[in-house]
Amino acid sequence: MHSGGRILEYCGLFSNLETKKYGRTAAFLGSIDSTNNYIKKLEHYLPDGFVALAKKQENGRGRSGKEFYSPSGHGLYMSVLVKDEKAVSDSLATVKACLAACRAIDRITGTDKDNGVGIKWVNDIYYKGRKLCGILCERSEGADGKMYVVIGIGINLFFDRGEAPPYLREIAGSVFDVSGVEYHAPTLCAEIVNELEQLLSDENDSKKVLDEYRGRSIVLGQEISVIQGDEEKRAAALDICEDGSLLVRYENGFTSKLCGGEISIRRSW
Ligand code: BTN
């Protein structure tokens, strides 16, 4: 029932899994084009909460059509299938995915939100100015006509600068940089899945979720560039809105809510 890659082992690897549903069905894959693609191809056969975890991606995808460098062994490349209607229509699903990854990294590295990793809107996780995690959430219509979401999370566990493509050498970091330990991908994956199930359950107070996201933001209060095609506009990052969009004020005084796209941080005010 799968296409591409080889299923190596199932979720017995997730000895630290504490969920009811998420990650209880999973595939641990060797080399695959992309774990998001894997789930999207098989969505019809897979249950809510299914997790695909790969050792390597040949065509790891990032946002805005960019590649996500996914070398063998040193990274966590995972995707989670979300079919539950409430979770699928949750406008904060991406925000929650990002918080799940931050909390899990804090837990295994022993850091916390004040001295650990931070979030660069929308969904990149940084440590000391370097990106160590990217998240790609994709919403699609399933074969049964119902919408589903694939949450794809890529984390550098160790970043080998010598091996990496030159354009990444100065911008990428890893979880190893946080604590000097290279973690086992399935262990971190299960921690993320534990957090994700809890965050996507409907008992969550969205104000608390947003406050946690704001508290981890490395963008708020900063002067940024908003990148739209070939154009870059200077703006101030003011707030994260209730739907997870970024409120900015441009130099001409106009304010705007950004729902997606790319920004870069220029400097602190
Ligand atoms: C980004 O940095 O723009 C998002 C990167 C998302 C990468 C993850 S790795 C697992 C999943 N499969 C993919 O092809 N992409 C996501």
PDB file of C-alpha atoms and ligand atoms in Angstrom:
ATOM      1  CA  MET A   1       0.000   0.000   0.000  1.00  0.00           C
ATOM      2  CA  HIS A   2       2.942   2.366  -0.118  1.00  0.00           C
ATOM      3  CA  SER A   3       4.663   4.033  -3.022  1.00  0.00           C
ATOM      4  CA  GLY A   4       8.330   4.889  -2.978  1.00  0.00           C
ATOM      5  CA  GLY A   5      10.786   4.176  -0.189  1.00  0.00           C
ATOM      6  CA  ARG A   6      10.882   1.039   1.844  1.00  0.00           C
ATOM      7  CA  ILE A   7       9.101   0.596   5.125  1.00  0.00           C
ATOM      8  CA  LEU A   8      11.871  -0.341   7.546  1.00  0.00           C
ATOM      9  CA  GLU A   9      10.123  -0.541  10.873  1.00  0.00           C
ATOM     10  CA  TYR A  10       6.916   0.522  12.518  1.00  0.00           C
ATOM     11  CA  CYS A  11       6.231   2.634  15.559  1.00  0.00           C
ATOM     12  CA  GLY A  12       7.798   0.230  18.060  1.00  0.00           C
ATOM     13  CA  LEU A  13      10.656   2.713  17.720  1.00  0.00           C
ATOM     14  CA  PHE A  14       8.591   5.360  19.444  1.00  0.00           C
ATOM     15  CA  SER A  15       9.129   4.009  22.961  1.00  0.00           C
ATOM     16  CA  ASN A  16       8.477   7.497  24.394  1.00  0.00           C
ATOM     17  CA  LEU A  17       5.141   7.921  22.587  1.00  0.00           C
ATOM     18  CA  GLU A  18       2.372   8.980  25.001  1.00  0.00           C
ATOM     19  CA  THR A  19      -0.477   9.623  22.593  1.00  0.00           C
ATOM     20  CA  LYS A  20      -3.867   8.018  22.081  1.00  0.00           C
ATOM     21  CA  LYS A  21      -3.887   8.316  18.289  1.00  0.00           C
ATOM     22  CA  TYR A  22      -1.064  10.359  16.784  1.00  0.00           C
ATOM     23  CA  GLY A  23       1.923   8.214  15.809  1.00  0.00           C
ATOM     24  CA  ARG A  24       0.149   4.967  16.766  1.00  0.00           C
ATOM     25  CA  THR A  25       0.347   4.106  13.076  1.00  0.00           C
ATOM     26  CA  ALA A  26       3.600   5.051  11.436  1.00  0.00           C
ATOM     27  CA  ALA A  27       6.116   4.180   8.743  1.00  0.00           C
ATOM     28  CA  PHE A  28       9.856   4.485   9.263  1.00  0.00           C
ATOM     29  CA  LEU A  29      11.263   4.901   5.789  1.00  0.00           C
ATOM     30  CA  GLY A  30      14.754   4.759   4.342  1.00  0.00           C
ATOM     31  CA  SER A  31      15.210   7.072   1.390  1.00  0.00           C
ATOM     32  CA  ILE A  32      12.096   8.746   0.034  1.00  0.00           C
ATOM     33  CA  ASP A  33      11.407  11.760  -2.179  1.00  0.00           C
ATOM     34  CA  SER A  34       9.492  13.635   0.536  1.00  0.00           C
ATOM     35  CA  THR A  35       7.535  12.443   3.571  1.00  0.00           C
ATOM     36  CA  ASN A  36       4.819  14.995   2.738  1.00  0.00           C
ATOM     37  CA  ASN A  37       4.521  13.514  -0.763  1.00  0.00           C
ATOM     38  CA  TYR A  38       4.456   9.997   0.676  1.00  0.00           C
ATOM     39  CA  ILE A  39       1.456  10.803   2.866  1.00  0.00           C
ATOM     40  CA  LYS A  40      -0.322  12.778   0.140  1.00  0.00           C
ATOM     41  CA  LYS A  41      -0.042   9.843  -2.288  1.00  0.00           C
ATOM     42  CA  LEU A  42      -1.424   7.377   0.249  1.00  0.00           C
ATOM     43  CA  GLU A  43      -3.794   9.616   2.169  1.00  0.00           C
ATOM     44  CA  HIS A  44      -6.841   7.617   1.154  1.00  0.00           C
ATOM     45  CA  TYR A  45      -5.493   4.491   2.909  1.00  0.00           C
ATOM     46  CA  LEU A  46      -4.008   6.159   5.976  1.00  0.00           C
ATOM     47  CA  PRO A  47      -5.681   6.977   9.302  1.00  0.00           C
ATOM     48  CA  ASP A  48      -5.810  10.285  11.155  1.00  0.00           C
ATOM     49  CA  GLY A  49      -2.573  10.796  13.084  1.00  0.00           C
ATOM     50  CA  PHE A  50      -0.418   8.630  10.784  1.00  0.00           C
ATOM     51  CA  VAL A  51       3.282   9.569  10.926  1.00  0.00           C
ATOM     52  CA  ALA A  52       5.883   9.070   8.193  1.00  0.00           C
ATOM     53  CA  LEU A  53       9.505   9.364   9.283  1.00  0.00           C
ATOM     54  CA  ALA A  54      12.400   9.083   6.821  1.00  0.00           C
ATOM     55  CA  LYS A  55      16.170   8.766   7.171  1.00  0.00           C
ATOM     56  CA  LYS A  56      16.744  10.804   4.039  1.00  0.00           C
ATOM     57  CA  GLN A  57      14.701  12.799   1.513  1.00  0.00           C
ATOM     58  CA  GLU A  58      15.738  13.058  -2.125  1.00  0.00           C
ATOM     59  CA  ASN A  59      13.338  15.910  -2.771  1.00  0.00           C
ATOM     60  CA  GLY A  60      12.612  17.468   0.616  1.00  0.00           C
ATOM     61  CA  ARG A  61      10.342  20.451   0.035  1.00  0.00           C
ATOM     62  CA  GLY A  62      10.216  23.764   1.856  1.00  0.00           C
ATOM     63  CA  ARG A  63       7.787  26.657   1.577  1.00  0.00           C
ATOM     64  CA  SER A  64       7.637  28.832  -1.548  1.00  0.00           C
ATOM     65  CA  GLY A  65       8.860  25.953  -3.729  1.00  0.00           C
ATOM     66  CA  LYS A  66      12.294  25.880  -2.069  1.00  0.00           C
ATOM     67  CA  GLU A  67      14.199  22.663  -1.413  1.00  0.00           C
ATOM     68  CA  PHE A  68      14.732  21.380   2.103  1.00  0.00           C
ATOM     69  CA  TYR A  69      18.207  19.888   2.357  1.00  0.00           C
ATOM     70  CA  SER A  70      17.658  16.426   3.877  1.00  0.00           C
ATOM     71  CA  PRO A  71      20.908  14.430   4.087  1.00  0.00           C
ATOM     72  CA  SER A  72      20.978  10.903   5.426  1.00  0.00           C
ATOM     73  CA  GLY A  73      21.239  10.258   9.121  1.00  0.00           C
ATOM     74  CA  HIS A  74      21.705  13.797  10.508  1.00  0.00           C
ATOM     75  CA  GLY A  75      18.133  15.010  10.318  1.00  0.00           C
ATOM     76  CA  LEU A  76      14.572  14.390  11.391  1.00  0.00           C
ATOM     77  CA  TYR A  77      12.216  14.375   8.414  1.00  0.00           C
ATOM     78  CA  MET A  78       8.651  13.664   9.447  1.00  0.00           C
ATOM     79  CA  SER A  79       5.073  14.269   8.341  1.00  0.00           C
ATOM     80  CA  VAL A  80       1.837  13.872  10.241  1.00  0.00           C
ATOM     81  CA  LEU A  81      -1.541  13.294   8.606  1.00  0.00           C
ATOM     82  CA  VAL A  82      -4.397  15.263  10.175  1.00  0.00           C
ATOM     83  CA  LYS A  83      -7.913  14.243   9.159  1.00  0.00           C
ATOM     84  CA  ASP A  84      -9.976  15.150  12.189  1.00  0.00           C
ATOM     85  CA  GLU A  85     -12.388  17.867  10.996  1.00  0.00           C
ATOM     86  CA  LYS A  86     -11.853  20.228  13.927  1.00  0.00           C
ATOM     87  CA  ALA A  87      -8.079  20.031  13.668  1.00  0.00           C
ATOM     88  CA  VAL A  88      -8.173  20.417   9.872  1.00  0.00           C
ATOM     89  CA  SER A  89     -10.186  23.630  10.160  1.00  0.00           C
ATOM     90  CA  ASP A  90      -8.064  24.976  13.022  1.00  0.00           C
ATOM     91  CA  SER A  91      -6.531  28.232  11.749  1.00  0.00           C
ATOM     92  CA  LEU A  92      -3.782  27.821  14.344  1.00  0.00           C
ATOM     93  CA  ALA A  93      -2.728  24.331  13.194  1.00  0.00           C
ATOM     94  CA  THR A  94       0.567  25.645  11.768  1.00  0.00           C
ATOM     95  CA  VAL A  95       1.250  27.714  14.862  1.00  0.00           C
ATOM     96  CA  LYS A  96       0.598  24.626  16.992  1.00  0.00           C
ATOM     97  CA  ALA A  97       2.921  22.482  14.864  1.00  0.00           C
ATOM     98  CA  CYS A  98       5.660  25.018  15.424  1.00  0.00           C
ATOM     99  CA  LEU A  99       5.065  25.107  19.171  1.00  0.00           C
ATOM    100  CA  ALA A 100       5.059  21.302  19.307  1.00  0.00           C
ATOM    101  CA  ALA A 101       8.512  21.244  17.705  1.00  0.00           C
ATOM    102  CA  CYS A 102       9.838  24.001  20.018  1.00  0.00           C
ATOM    103  CA  ARG A 103       8.515  22.312  23.156  1.00  0.00           C
ATOM    104  CA  ALA A 104       9.939  18.943  22.099  1.00  0.00           C
ATOM    105  CA  ILE A 105      13.371  20.424  21.345  1.00  0.00           C
ATOM    106  CA  ASP A 106      13.341  22.198  24.725  1.00  0.00           C
ATOM    107  CA  ARG A 107      12.385  18.985  26.468  1.00  0.00           C
ATOM    108  CA  ILE A 108      15.154  16.846  24.989  1.00  0.00           C
ATOM    109  CA  THR A 109      17.855  19.519  25.181  1.00  0.00           C
ATOM    110  CA  GLY A 110      16.868  20.686  28.665  1.00  0.00           C
ATOM    111  CA  THR A 111      16.380  24.307  27.557  1.00  0.00           C
ATOM    112  CA  ASP A 112      13.224  26.362  27.994  1.00  0.00           C
ATOM    113  CA  LYS A 113      11.409  29.082  26.086  1.00  0.00           C
ATOM    114  CA  ASP A 114      13.598  31.819  27.578  1.00  0.00           C
ATOM    115  CA  ASN A 115      16.978  30.354  26.715  1.00  0.00           C
ATOM    116  CA  GLY A 116      16.050  27.816  24.060  1.00  0.00           C
ATOM    117  CA  VAL A 117      14.892  27.999  20.484  1.00  0.00           C
ATOM    118  CA  GLY A 118      12.812  30.830  18.990  1.00  0.00           C
ATOM    119  CA  ILE A 119      10.360  31.170  16.126  1.00  0.00           C
ATOM    120  CA  LYS A 120      10.857  33.258  13.021  1.00  0.00           C
ATOM    121  CA  TRP A 121       7.379  33.812  11.584  1.00  0.00           C
ATOM    122  CA  VAL A 122       5.836  31.879  10.001  1.00  0.00           C
ATOM    123  CA  ASN A 123       7.307  28.625  11.069  1.00  0.00           C
ATOM    124  CA  ASP A 124      11.078  28.511  11.138  1.00  0.00           C
ATOM    125  CA  ILE A 125      12.811  27.583  14.359  1.00  0.00           C
ATOM    126  CA  TYR A 126      16.075  29.327  15.145  1.00  0.00           C
ATOM    127  CA  TYR A 127      18.822  29.056  17.699  1.00  0.00           C
ATOM    128  CA  LYS A 128      21.444  31.806  17.999  1.00  0.00           C
ATOM    129  CA  GLY A 129      20.636  33.246  14.596  1.00  0.00           C
ATOM    130  CA  ARG A 130      20.670  29.944  12.696  1.00  0.00           C
ATOM    131  CA  LYS A 131      17.720  27.994  11.342  1.00  0.00           C
ATOM    132  CA  LEU A 132      17.470  24.466  12.647  1.00  0.00           C
ATOM    133  CA  CYS A 133      13.897  23.541  11.724  1.00  0.00           C
ATOM    134  CA  GLY A 134      11.388  24.301   8.980  1.00  0.00           C
ATOM    135  CA  ILE A 135       7.718  23.361   8.780  1.00  0.00           C
ATOM    136  CA  LEU A 136       5.583  22.859   5.692  1.00  0.00           C
ATOM    137  CA  CYS A 137       1.838  22.414   6.295  1.00  0.00           C
ATOM    138  CA  GLU A 138      -0.192  21.443   3.250  1.00  0.00           C
ATOM    139  CA  ARG A 139      -3.984  21.380   3.079  1.00  0.00           C
ATOM    140  CA  SER A 140      -5.589  19.265   0.345  1.00  0.00           C
ATOM    141  CA  GLU A 141      -8.833  17.580  -0.589  1.00  0.00           C
ATOM    142  CA  GLY A 142      -8.845  13.820  -0.063  1.00  0.00           C
ATOM    143  CA  ALA A 143     -10.254  11.143  -2.357  1.00  0.00           C
ATOM    144  CA  ASP A 144     -13.434  11.195  -0.240  1.00  0.00           C
ATOM    145  CA  GLY A 145     -13.900  14.946  -0.817  1.00  0.00           C
ATOM    146  CA  LYS A 146     -12.918  15.814   2.762  1.00  0.00           C
ATOM    147  CA  MET A 147     -10.065  18.179   3.516  1.00  0.00           C
ATOM    148  CA  TYR A 148      -6.940  16.962   5.282  1.00  0.00           C
ATOM    149  CA  VAL A 149      -3.665  18.539   6.375  1.00  0.00           C
ATOM    150  CA  VAL A 150      -0.139  17.161   6.166  1.00  0.00           C
ATOM    151  CA  ILE A 151       2.215  18.711   8.719  1.00  0.00           C
ATOM    152  CA  GLY A 152       5.787  18.260   7.531  1.00  0.00           C
ATOM    153  CA  ILE A 153       8.613  19.000   9.946  1.00  0.00           C
ATOM    154  CA  GLY A 154      12.302  18.973   9.090  1.00  0.00           C
ATOM    155  CA  ILE A 155      14.927  19.371  11.816  1.00  0.00           C
ATOM    156  CA  ASN A 156      18.710  19.385  11.503  1.00  0.00           C
ATOM    157  CA  LEU A 157      19.930  17.155  14.302  1.00  0.00           C
ATOM    158  CA  PHE A 158      23.526  17.750  13.283  1.00  0.00           C
ATOM    159  CA  PHE A 159      24.661  20.092  10.541  1.00  0.00           C
ATOM    160  CA  ASP A 160      27.803  19.154   8.676  1.00  0.00           C
ATOM    161  CA  ARG A 161      28.959  22.459   7.122  1.00  0.00           C
ATOM    162  CA  GLY A 162      31.579  20.759   4.961  1.00  0.00           C
ATOM    163  CA  GLU A 163      28.980  18.527   3.315  1.00  0.00           C
ATOM    164  CA  ALA A 164      26.165  21.074   3.011  1.00  0.00           C
ATOM    165  CA  PRO A 165      25.442  23.172  -0.074  1.00  0.00           C
ATOM    166  CA  PRO A 166      27.327  26.525   0.165  1.00  0.00           C
ATOM    167  CA  TYR A 167      24.148  28.645   0.353  1.00  0.00           C
ATOM    168  CA  LEU A 168      23.218  26.945   3.648  1.00  0.00           C
ATOM    169  CA  ARG A 169      26.578  27.082   5.408  1.00  0.00           C
ATOM    170  CA  GLU A 170      26.072  30.483   7.017  1.00  0.00           C
ATOM    171  CA  ILE A 171      22.378  30.198   7.802  1.00  0.00           C
ATOM    172  CA  ALA A 172      21.689  26.653   9.021  1.00  0.00           C
ATOM    173  CA  GLY A 173      22.200  25.345  12.533  1.00  0.00           C
ATOM    174  CA  SER A 174      21.160  22.195  14.347  1.00  0.00           C
ATOM    175  CA  VAL A 175      19.847  20.776  17.600  1.00  0.00           C
ATOM    176  CA  PHE A 176      23.429  19.680  18.259  1.00  0.00           C
ATOM    177  CA  ASP A 177      24.349  23.389  18.547  1.00  0.00           C
ATOM    178  CA  VAL A 178      21.837  23.744  21.400  1.00  0.00           C
ATOM    179  CA  SER A 179      23.165  21.033  23.681  1.00  0.00           C
ATOM    180  CA  GLY A 180      26.158  19.306  22.081  1.00  0.00           C
ATOM    181  CA  VAL A 181      24.249  16.048  21.685  1.00  0.00           C
ATOM    182  CA  GLU A 182      23.055  14.409  18.474  1.00  0.00           C
ATOM    183  CA  TYR A 183      19.633  13.001  19.235  1.00  0.00           C
ATOM    184  CA  HIS A 184      17.914   9.905  17.899  1.00  0.00           C
ATOM    185  CA  ALA A 185      15.366  11.041  15.270  1.00  0.00           C
ATOM    186  CA  PRO A 186      12.511   8.708  16.387  1.00  0.00           C
ATOM    187  CA  THR A 187      12.842   9.926  20.003  1.00  0.00           C
ATOM    188  CA  LEU A 188      12.481  13.577  19.015  1.00  0.00           C
ATOM    189  CA  CYS A 189       9.747  12.657  16.527  1.00  0.00           C
ATOM    190  CA  ALA A 190       7.687  10.964  19.276  1.00  0.00           C
ATOM    191  CA  GLU A 191       8.153  13.994  21.575  1.00  0.00           C
ATOM    192  CA  ILE A 192       6.825  16.261  18.824  1.00  0.00           C
ATOM    193  CA  VAL A 193       3.886  13.947  18.182  1.00  0.00           C
ATOM    194  CA  ASN A 194       3.073  13.903  21.912  1.00  0.00           C
ATOM    195  CA  GLU A 195       2.949  17.697  21.966  1.00  0.00           C
ATOM    196  CA  LEU A 196       1.056  17.926  18.688  1.00  0.00           C
ATOM    197  CA  GLU A 197      -1.751  15.648  19.804  1.00  0.00           C
ATOM    198  CA  GLN A 198      -2.144  17.662  22.979  1.00  0.00           C
ATOM    199  CA  LEU A 199      -2.071  21.017  21.143  1.00  0.00           C
ATOM    200  CA  LEU A 200      -4.506  19.933  18.430  1.00  0.00           C
ATOM    201  CA  SER A 201      -7.013  18.554  20.909  1.00  0.00           C
ATOM    202  CA  ASP A 202      -9.903  20.987  21.180  1.00  0.00           C
ATOM    203  CA  GLU A 203      -9.340  21.686  24.891  1.00  0.00           C
ATOM    204  CA  ASN A 204      -6.648  24.179  24.028  1.00  0.00           C
ATOM    205  CA  ASP A 205      -7.184  27.803  24.788  1.00  0.00           C
ATOM    206  CA  SER A 206      -6.122  29.684  21.635  1.00  0.00           C
ATOM    207  CA  LYS A 207      -5.136  32.760  23.646  1.00  0.00           C
ATOM    208  CA  LYS A 208      -2.614  30.677  25.607  1.00  0.00           C
ATOM    209  CA  VAL A 209      -1.324  29.112  22.397  1.00  0.00           C
ATOM    210  CA  LEU A 210      -0.842  32.530  20.780  1.00  0.00           C
ATOM    211  CA  ASP A 211       0.808  33.961  23.875  1.00  0.00           C
ATOM    212  CA  GLU A 212       3.303  31.104  23.868  1.00  0.00           C
ATOM    213  CA  TYR A 213       3.974  31.664  20.159  1.00  0.00           C
ATOM    214  CA  ARG A 214       4.422  35.436  20.715  1.00  0.00           C
ATOM    215  CA  GLY A 215       6.725  34.740  23.639  1.00  0.00           C
ATOM    216  CA  ARG A 216       8.944  32.621  21.402  1.00  0.00           C
ATOM    217  CA  SER A 217       8.899  35.011  18.476  1.00  0.00           C
ATOM    218  CA  ILE A 218      12.284  36.395  17.401  1.00  0.00           C
ATOM    219  CA  VAL A 219      10.515  38.752  14.995  1.00  0.00           C
ATOM    220  CA  LEU A 220       8.216  40.882  17.148  1.00  0.00           C
ATOM    221  CA  GLY A 221       9.614  44.340  17.801  1.00  0.00           C
ATOM    222  CA  GLN A 222      12.141  43.947  14.985  1.00  0.00           C
ATOM    223  CA  GLU A 223      12.652  45.845  11.768  1.00  0.00           C
ATOM    224  CA  ILE A 224      12.030  43.385   8.958  1.00  0.00           C
ATOM    225  CA  SER A 225      11.942  43.117   5.182  1.00  0.00           C
ATOM    226  CA  VAL A 226       8.753  41.788   3.656  1.00  0.00           C
ATOM    227  CA  ILE A 227       9.687  39.911   0.489  1.00  0.00           C
ATOM    228  CA  GLN A 228       7.064  39.830  -2.254  1.00  0.00           C
ATOM    229  CA  GLY A 229       8.442  38.469  -5.512  1.00  0.00           C
ATOM    230  CA  ASP A 230      11.390  40.677  -6.448  1.00  0.00           C
ATOM    231  CA  GLU A 231      10.252  43.447  -4.135  1.00  0.00           C
ATOM    232  CA  GLU A 232      11.419  44.007  -0.566  1.00  0.00           C
ATOM    233  CA  LYS A 233       9.620  46.449   1.705  1.00  0.00           C
ATOM    234  CA  ARG A 234      10.841  47.602   5.109  1.00  0.00           C
ATOM    235  CA  ALA A 235       8.376  47.216   7.950  1.00  0.00           C
ATOM    236  CA  ALA A 236       8.085  46.851  11.693  1.00  0.00           C
ATOM    237  CA  ALA A 237       6.781  43.533  13.052  1.00  0.00           C
ATOM    238  CA  LEU A 238       4.050  44.548  15.504  1.00  0.00           C
ATOM    239  CA  ASP A 239       2.064  41.505  16.584  1.00  0.00           C
ATOM    240  CA  ILE A 240       0.862  37.983  15.861  1.00  0.00           C
ATOM    241  CA  CYS A 241      -2.890  38.203  15.161  1.00  0.00           C
ATOM    242  CA  GLU A 242      -5.543  35.770  16.362  1.00  0.00           C
ATOM    243  CA  ASP A 243      -5.365  33.748  13.141  1.00  0.00           C
ATOM    244  CA  GLY A 244      -1.562  33.501  13.297  1.00  0.00           C
ATOM    245  CA  SER A 245      -0.955  36.217  10.697  1.00  0.00           C
ATOM    246  CA  LEU A 246       1.767  38.823  11.263  1.00  0.00           C
ATOM    247  CA  LEU A 247       0.738  42.446  11.766  1.00  0.00           C
ATOM    248  CA  VAL A 248       3.292  44.808  10.247  1.00  0.00           C
ATOM    249  CA  ARG A 249       3.611  48.570   9.783  1.00  0.00           C
ATOM    250  CA  TYR A 250       5.317  49.756   6.612  1.00  0.00           C
ATOM    251  CA  GLU A 251       7.508  52.857   6.435  1.00  0.00           C
ATOM    252  CA  ASN A 252       4.628  54.846   4.934  1.00  0.00           C
ATOM    253  CA  GLY A 253       2.616  54.213   8.122  1.00  0.00           C
ATOM    254  CA  PHE A 254       0.190  51.684   6.623  1.00  0.00           C
ATOM    255  CA  THR A 255      -0.405  48.521   8.604  1.00  0.00           C
ATOM    256  CA  SER A 256      -1.099  45.140   7.050  1.00  0.00           C
ATOM    257  CA  LYS A 257      -1.709  41.540   8.115  1.00  0.00           C
ATOM    258  CA  LEU A 258       0.612  39.062   6.398  1.00  0.00           C
ATOM    259  CA  CYS A 259      -0.943  35.625   6.033  1.00  0.00           C
ATOM    260  CA  GLY A 260       2.083  33.922   4.497  1.00  0.00           C
ATOM    261  CA  GLY A 261       5.176  34.626   2.480  1.00  0.00           C
ATOM    262  CA  GLU A 262       8.726  35.426   3.405  1.00  0.00           C
ATOM    263  CA  ILE A 263      10.249  37.981   5.732  1.00  0.00           C
ATOM    264  CA  SER A 264      13.779  38.598   6.870  1.00  0.00           C
ATOM    265  CA  ILE A 265      14.941  40.334  10.019  1.00  0.00           C
ATOM    266  CA  ARG A 266      16.942  43.545   9.439  1.00  0.00           C
ATOM    267  CA  ARG A 267      17.858  44.570  12.999  1.00  0.00           C
ATOM    268  CA  SER A 268      16.438  45.315  16.458  1.00  0.00           C
ATOM    269  CA  TRP A 269      14.669  48.637  16.838  1.00  0.00           C
TER     270      TRP A 269
HETATM  271  C1  BTN B   1      10.768  25.280   5.142  1.00  0.00           C
HETATM  272  O1  BTN B   1      11.843  25.418   5.729  1.00  0.00           O
HETATM  273  O2  BTN B   1      10.366  26.118   4.304  1.00  0.00           O
HETATM  274  C2  BTN B   1       9.895  24.088   5.428  1.00  0.00           C
HETATM  275  C3  BTN B   1      10.685  22.817   5.426  1.00  0.00           C
HETATM  276  C4  BTN B   1       9.840  21.590   5.696  1.00  0.00           C
HETATM  277  C5  BTN B   1      10.655  20.326   5.581  1.00  0.00           C
HETATM  278  C6  BTN B   1       9.896  19.104   5.981  1.00  0.00           C
HETATM  279  S1  BTN B   1      10.950  17.692   6.073  1.00  0.00           S
HETATM  280  C7  BTN B   1       9.576  16.650   6.198  1.00  0.00           C
HETATM  281  C8  BTN B   1       8.537  17.177   5.256  1.00  0.00           C
HETATM  282  N1  BTN B   1       8.734  16.666   3.911  1.00  0.00           N
HETATM  283  C9  BTN B   1       9.060  17.633   3.052  1.00  0.00           C
HETATM  284  O3  BTN B   1       9.286  17.468   1.845  1.00  0.00           O
HETATM  285  N2  BTN B   1       9.077  18.812   3.673  1.00  0.00           N
HETATM  286  C10 BTN B   1       8.759  18.685   5.077  1.00  0.00           C
END
